[in-house]
Amino acid sequence: MLGTAIALVCAAFVSGSAVAAVSPNPYSSTTDTGRLVFRTPFGVSSCTLSGVNIVLAGTSLGAAGSVSALTLSGCGSEFNLGNASLVTSTVPVDVAIVGDAAGSASGTATVSNLRFLLTSALTRGECLYAGTLRGRVTNGASTVTATGELNLIRTLGANFCWSNRLATDVSLSTGAVISW
């Protein structure tokens, strides 16, 4: 009788606590990829992200983690240079995925503390942009996509930046599968 009571309590505890599955959990990689798209009044630039160093761990309704390094390349003709060296292990980009409810079809992805130094091909201005992007993600996804605007934090050098806000999309493709 005592054994049955303990088994029922354990079953109730396990069934009542939904823990997200990150497979593998925790997930860590230094070779993930992605894409970063900037939209300015003068055009669209699409940059390739490689060497994405990301760590994710399961949370109660999703996953959370950080990106501590990445390489930015091929930004097109809009930018002479895109510099992602501001993304470091001491100042990482935060990533959070939260399901709408346990077992729901979708959730919210938030990429915060995103920072990039861009040099405009047109104005030659060196522009430091930062901010938080948000998007929707499906249950069981391996890719996180977020959109929004980054704010101009600082103009470096004598030349000017084209905008105080920069429309931005980021997509991170991981080897993890995130569900809730």
PDB file of C-alpha atoms in Angstrom:
ATOM      1  CA  MET A   1       0.000   0.000   0.000  1.00  0.00           C
ATOM      2  CA  LEU A   2       2.826   2.423   0.855  1.00  0.00           C
ATOM      3  CA  GLY A   3       4.595   1.501  -2.409  1.00  0.00           C
ATOM      4  CA  THR A   4       1.431   2.242  -4.414  1.00  0.00           C
ATOM      5  CA  ALA A   5       1.009   5.636  -2.706  1.00  0.00           C
ATOM      6  CA  ILE A   6       4.634   6.583  -3.448  1.00  0.00           C
ATOM      7  CA  ALA A   7       4.209   5.500  -7.095  1.00  0.00           C
ATOM      8  CA  LEU A   8       1.045   7.641  -7.451  1.00  0.00           C
ATOM      9  CA  VAL A   9       2.751  10.688  -5.921  1.00  0.00           C
ATOM     10  CA  CYS A  10       5.738  10.273  -8.258  1.00  0.00           C
ATOM     11  CA  ALA A  11       3.457   9.843 -11.297  1.00  0.00           C
ATOM     12  CA  ALA A  12       1.497  12.978 -10.372  1.00  0.00           C
ATOM     13  CA  PHE A  13       4.707  14.962  -9.919  1.00  0.00           C
ATOM     14  CA  VAL A  14       6.178  13.847 -13.261  1.00  0.00           C
ATOM     15  CA  SER A  15       2.971  14.402 -15.244  1.00  0.00           C
ATOM     16  CA  GLY A  16       2.370  17.806 -13.695  1.00  0.00           C
ATOM     17  CA  SER A  17       5.741  19.288 -14.562  1.00  0.00           C
ATOM     18  CA  ALA A  18       6.328  19.989 -18.227  1.00  0.00           C
ATOM     19  CA  VAL A  19      10.006  20.359 -19.026  1.00  0.00           C
ATOM     20  CA  ALA A  20      11.076  21.384 -22.472  1.00  0.00           C
ATOM     21  CA  ALA A  21      13.211  19.041 -24.463  1.00  0.00           C
ATOM     22  CA  VAL A  22      16.378  20.345 -26.057  1.00  0.00           C
ATOM     23  CA  SER A  23      17.964  17.490 -27.852  1.00  0.00           C
ATOM     24  CA  PRO A  24      20.693  17.113 -26.893  1.00  0.00           C
ATOM     25  CA  ASN A  25      20.285  18.870 -23.534  1.00  0.00           C
ATOM     26  CA  PRO A  26      22.311  20.938 -22.947  1.00  0.00           C
ATOM     27  CA  TYR A  27      23.200  21.771 -26.535  1.00  0.00           C
ATOM     28  CA  SER A  28      26.551  23.315 -27.413  1.00  0.00           C
ATOM     29  CA  SER A  29      28.144  24.026 -30.781  1.00  0.00           C
ATOM     30  CA  THR A  30      30.834  26.206 -32.317  1.00  0.00           C
ATOM     31  CA  THR A  31      29.872  25.487 -35.929  1.00  0.00           C
ATOM     32  CA  ASP A  32      26.234  26.527 -36.269  1.00  0.00           C
ATOM     33  CA  THR A  33      25.207  28.934 -39.021  1.00  0.00           C
ATOM     34  CA  GLY A  34      22.687  31.640 -39.762  1.00  0.00           C
ATOM     35  CA  ARG A  35      21.760  34.740 -41.701  1.00  0.00           C
ATOM     36  CA  LEU A  36      21.530  38.415 -40.778  1.00  0.00           C
ATOM     37  CA  VAL A  37      19.523  40.767 -43.003  1.00  0.00           C
ATOM     38  CA  PHE A  38      19.717  44.568 -42.687  1.00  0.00           C
ATOM     39  CA  ARG A  39      17.234  46.877 -44.427  1.00  0.00           C
ATOM     40  CA  THR A  40      18.188  50.517 -44.994  1.00  0.00           C
ATOM     41  CA  PRO A  41      16.602  53.277 -47.090  1.00  0.00           C
ATOM     42  CA  PHE A  42      19.245  52.450 -49.728  1.00  0.00           C
ATOM     43  CA  GLY A  43      18.782  48.696 -49.978  1.00  0.00           C
ATOM     44  CA  VAL A  44      18.911  45.286 -48.335  1.00  0.00           C
ATOM     45  CA  SER A  45      22.071  43.491 -47.243  1.00  0.00           C
ATOM     46  CA  SER A  46      22.140  39.827 -46.358  1.00  0.00           C
ATOM     47  CA  CYS A  47      25.097  38.595 -44.314  1.00  0.00           C
ATOM     48  CA  THR A  48      26.147  35.023 -43.637  1.00  0.00           C
ATOM     49  CA  LEU A  49      26.739  33.936 -40.047  1.00  0.00           C
ATOM     50  CA  SER A  50      29.228  31.127 -39.518  1.00  0.00           C
ATOM     51  CA  GLY A  51      31.109  29.717 -36.565  1.00  0.00           C
ATOM     52  CA  VAL A  52      28.142  30.488 -34.325  1.00  0.00           C
ATOM     53  CA  ASN A  53      29.181  29.454 -30.821  1.00  0.00           C
ATOM     54  CA  ILE A  54      25.863  28.757 -29.069  1.00  0.00           C
ATOM     55  CA  VAL A  55      24.857  27.035 -25.839  1.00  0.00           C
ATOM     56  CA  LEU A  56      21.193  26.163 -25.113  1.00  0.00           C
ATOM     57  CA  ALA A  57      19.571  24.408 -22.154  1.00  0.00           C
ATOM     58  CA  GLY A  58      15.974  23.325 -21.623  1.00  0.00           C
ATOM     59  CA  THR A  59      13.643  25.476 -19.517  1.00  0.00           C
ATOM     60  CA  SER A  60      10.092  24.807 -18.314  1.00  0.00           C
ATOM     61  CA  LEU A  61       8.531  25.870 -21.653  1.00  0.00           C
ATOM     62  CA  GLY A  62      11.432  26.103 -24.108  1.00  0.00           C
ATOM     63  CA  ALA A  63      15.129  26.808 -24.045  1.00  0.00           C
ATOM     64  CA  ALA A  64      17.517  29.583 -23.088  1.00  0.00           C
ATOM     65  CA  GLY A  65      21.153  30.233 -23.756  1.00  0.00           C
ATOM     66  CA  SER A  66      23.653  32.498 -25.413  1.00  0.00           C
ATOM     67  CA  VAL A  67      25.847  33.069 -28.429  1.00  0.00           C
ATOM     68  CA  SER A  68      29.413  33.872 -27.369  1.00  0.00           C
ATOM     69  CA  ALA A  69      31.039  34.219 -30.813  1.00  0.00           C
ATOM     70  CA  LEU A  70      30.203  34.304 -34.509  1.00  0.00           C
ATOM     71  CA  THR A  71      31.681  35.363 -37.839  1.00  0.00           C
ATOM     72  CA  LEU A  72      29.854  37.788 -40.135  1.00  0.00           C
ATOM     73  CA  SER A  73      30.630  37.784 -43.892  1.00  0.00           C
ATOM     74  CA  GLY A  74      29.275  38.530 -47.361  1.00  0.00           C
ATOM     75  CA  CYS A  75      27.068  41.459 -46.423  1.00  0.00           C
ATOM     76  CA  GLY A  76      26.703  42.612 -50.015  1.00  0.00           C
ATOM     77  CA  SER A  77      27.202  46.024 -51.574  1.00  0.00           C
ATOM     78  CA  GLU A  78      25.376  48.060 -48.899  1.00  0.00           C
ATOM     79  CA  PHE A  79      28.150  47.591 -46.323  1.00  0.00           C
ATOM     80  CA  ASN A  80      31.903  47.622 -46.837  1.00  0.00           C
ATOM     81  CA  LEU A  81      32.332  45.845 -43.528  1.00  0.00           C
ATOM     82  CA  GLY A  82      30.206  44.150 -40.923  1.00  0.00           C
ATOM     83  CA  ASN A  83      31.929  43.461 -37.627  1.00  0.00           C
ATOM     84  CA  ALA A  84      30.565  40.933 -35.128  1.00  0.00           C
ATOM     85  CA  SER A  85      33.603  41.016 -32.829  1.00  0.00           C
ATOM     86  CA  LEU A  86      31.448  42.728 -30.167  1.00  0.00           C
ATOM     87  CA  VAL A  87      29.793  39.346 -29.550  1.00  0.00           C
ATOM     88  CA  THR A  88      32.052  37.725 -26.946  1.00  0.00           C
ATOM     89  CA  SER A  89      31.870  35.291 -24.069  1.00  0.00           C
ATOM     90  CA  THR A  90      31.922  38.233 -21.641  1.00  0.00           C
ATOM     91  CA  VAL A  91      29.189  40.096 -23.576  1.00  0.00           C
ATOM     92  CA  PRO A  92      27.107  37.352 -25.257  1.00  0.00           C
ATOM     93  CA  VAL A  93      23.916  37.576 -27.290  1.00  0.00           C
ATOM     94  CA  ASP A  94      21.048  36.074 -25.272  1.00  0.00           C
ATOM     95  CA  VAL A  95      18.627  33.616 -26.897  1.00  0.00           C
ATOM     96  CA  ALA A  96      15.296  32.552 -25.341  1.00  0.00           C
ATOM     97  CA  ILE A  97      12.596  30.311 -26.805  1.00  0.00           C
ATOM     98  CA  VAL A  98       9.314  30.081 -24.880  1.00  0.00           C
ATOM     99  CA  GLY A  99       6.378  27.926 -25.991  1.00  0.00           C
ATOM    100  CA  ASP A 100       2.897  29.447 -25.825  1.00  0.00           C
ATOM    101  CA  ALA A 101       1.818  26.503 -23.608  1.00  0.00           C
ATOM    102  CA  ALA A 102       2.988  22.965 -22.962  1.00  0.00           C
ATOM    103  CA  GLY A 103       2.563  21.000 -26.198  1.00  0.00           C
ATOM    104  CA  SER A 104       1.411  24.048 -28.210  1.00  0.00           C
ATOM    105  CA  ALA A 105       2.356  24.341 -31.882  1.00  0.00           C
ATOM    106  CA  SER A 106       4.363  27.561 -31.552  1.00  0.00           C
ATOM    107  CA  GLY A 107       6.179  29.921 -29.238  1.00  0.00           C
ATOM    108  CA  THR A 108       8.194  33.129 -29.079  1.00  0.00           C
ATOM    109  CA  ALA A 109      11.886  33.532 -29.827  1.00  0.00           C
ATOM    110  CA  THR A 110      13.796  36.490 -28.369  1.00  0.00           C
ATOM    111  CA  VAL A 111      17.347  37.416 -29.389  1.00  0.00           C
ATOM    112  CA  SER A 112      18.585  40.180 -27.097  1.00  0.00           C
ATOM    113  CA  ASN A 113      21.793  42.114 -26.578  1.00  0.00           C
ATOM    114  CA  LEU A 114      22.508  41.866 -30.318  1.00  0.00           C
ATOM    115  CA  ARG A 115      25.309  44.268 -31.369  1.00  0.00           C
ATOM    116  CA  PHE A 116      26.980  44.928 -34.727  1.00  0.00           C
ATOM    117  CA  LEU A 117      29.401  47.540 -36.018  1.00  0.00           C
ATOM    118  CA  LEU A 118      28.644  48.292 -39.672  1.00  0.00           C
ATOM    119  CA  THR A 119      30.525  50.464 -42.155  1.00  0.00           C
ATOM    120  CA  SER A 120      28.273  51.911 -44.850  1.00  0.00           C
ATOM    121  CA  ALA A 121      29.490  51.690 -48.442  1.00  0.00           C
ATOM    122  CA  LEU A 122      27.526  54.876 -49.236  1.00  0.00           C
ATOM    123  CA  THR A 123      28.269  57.193 -46.291  1.00  0.00           C
ATOM    124  CA  ARG A 124      31.484  55.546 -45.011  1.00  0.00           C
ATOM    125  CA  GLY A 125      30.025  55.957 -41.536  1.00  0.00           C
ATOM    126  CA  GLU A 126      30.935  53.389 -38.892  1.00  0.00           C
ATOM    127  CA  CYS A 127      27.676  52.673 -37.112  1.00  0.00           C
ATOM    128  CA  LEU A 128      27.199  50.695 -33.900  1.00  0.00           C
ATOM    129  CA  TYR A 129      23.689  49.210 -33.701  1.00  0.00           C
ATOM    130  CA  ALA A 130      22.211  47.201 -30.806  1.00  0.00           C
ATOM    131  CA  GLY A 131      18.873  45.894 -29.600  1.00  0.00           C
ATOM    132  CA  THR A 132      16.427  43.022 -29.185  1.00  0.00           C
ATOM    133  CA  LEU A 133      14.624  41.085 -31.920  1.00  0.00           C
ATOM    134  CA  ARG A 134      11.561  38.837 -31.554  1.00  0.00           C
ATOM    135  CA  GLY A 135       9.862  36.202 -33.652  1.00  0.00           C
ATOM    136  CA  ARG A 136       7.739  33.074 -33.715  1.00  0.00           C
ATOM    137  CA  VAL A 137       9.105  29.539 -33.610  1.00  0.00           C
ATOM    138  CA  THR A 138       7.411  26.186 -34.093  1.00  0.00           C
ATOM    139  CA  ASN A 139       7.512  23.342 -31.594  1.00  0.00           C
ATOM    140  CA  GLY A 140      10.296  20.940 -32.611  1.00  0.00           C
ATOM    141  CA  ALA A 141      12.246  23.569 -34.553  1.00  0.00           C
ATOM    142  CA  SER A 142      16.005  23.703 -35.044  1.00  0.00           C
ATOM    143  CA  THR A 143      16.004  27.237 -36.466  1.00  0.00           C
ATOM    144  CA  VAL A 144      15.303  30.414 -34.502  1.00  0.00           C
ATOM    145  CA  THR A 145      14.212  33.502 -36.473  1.00  0.00           C
ATOM    146  CA  ALA A 146      13.609  36.960 -35.016  1.00  0.00           C
ATOM    147  CA  THR A 147      12.917  40.389 -36.525  1.00  0.00           C
ATOM    148  CA  GLY A 148      12.724  43.999 -35.403  1.00  0.00           C
ATOM    149  CA  GLU A 149      14.827  47.133 -35.321  1.00  0.00           C
ATOM    150  CA  LEU A 150      18.267  47.747 -33.880  1.00  0.00           C
ATOM    151  CA  ASN A 151      18.963  51.231 -32.518  1.00  0.00           C
ATOM    152  CA  LEU A 152      21.958  53.357 -33.433  1.00  0.00           C
ATOM    153  CA  ILE A 153      24.065  53.452 -30.272  1.00  0.00           C
ATOM    154  CA  ARG A 154      27.090  55.345 -31.561  1.00  0.00           C
ATOM    155  CA  THR A 155      28.608  56.776 -34.750  1.00  0.00           C
ATOM    156  CA  LEU A 156      32.360  56.274 -34.914  1.00  0.00           C
ATOM    157  CA  GLY A 157      34.531  58.571 -37.013  1.00  0.00           C
ATOM    158  CA  ALA A 158      33.596  61.778 -38.805  1.00  0.00           C
ATOM    159  CA  ASN A 159      31.063  60.374 -41.291  1.00  0.00           C
ATOM    160  CA  PHE A 160      27.372  59.861 -40.642  1.00  0.00           C
ATOM    161  CA  CYS A 161      25.079  56.840 -40.366  1.00  0.00           C
ATOM    162  CA  TRP A 162      22.025  56.500 -42.607  1.00  0.00           C
ATOM    163  CA  SER A 163      19.441  55.857 -39.901  1.00  0.00           C
ATOM    164  CA  ASN A 164      18.846  55.903 -36.144  1.00  0.00           C
ATOM    165  CA  ARG A 165      17.022  52.560 -36.474  1.00  0.00           C
ATOM    166  CA  LEU A 166      17.981  49.616 -38.633  1.00  0.00           C
ATOM    167  CA  ALA A 167      15.369  47.003 -39.628  1.00  0.00           C
ATOM    168  CA  THR A 168      16.995  43.630 -38.985  1.00  0.00           C
ATOM    169  CA  ASP A 169      16.200  39.922 -39.303  1.00  0.00           C
ATOM    170  CA  VAL A 170      18.336  37.215 -37.727  1.00  0.00           C
ATOM    171  CA  SER A 171      18.092  33.484 -38.289  1.00  0.00           C
ATOM    172  CA  LEU A 172      20.140  30.909 -36.343  1.00  0.00           C
ATOM    173  CA  SER A 173      20.251  27.325 -37.611  1.00  0.00           C
ATOM    174  CA  THR A 174      21.306  24.913 -34.890  1.00  0.00           C
ATOM    175  CA  GLY A 175      21.797  21.195 -34.512  1.00  0.00           C
ATOM    176  CA  ALA A 176      19.412  21.248 -31.533  1.00  0.00           C
ATOM    177  CA  VAL A 177      15.749  20.303 -31.612  1.00  0.00           C
ATOM    178  CA  ILE A 178      13.676  22.445 -29.235  1.00  0.00           C
ATOM    179  CA  SER A 179      10.246  21.348 -28.070  1.00  0.00           C
ATOM    180  CA  TRP A 180       7.875  21.981 -25.162  1.00  0.00           C
TER     181      TRP A 180
END
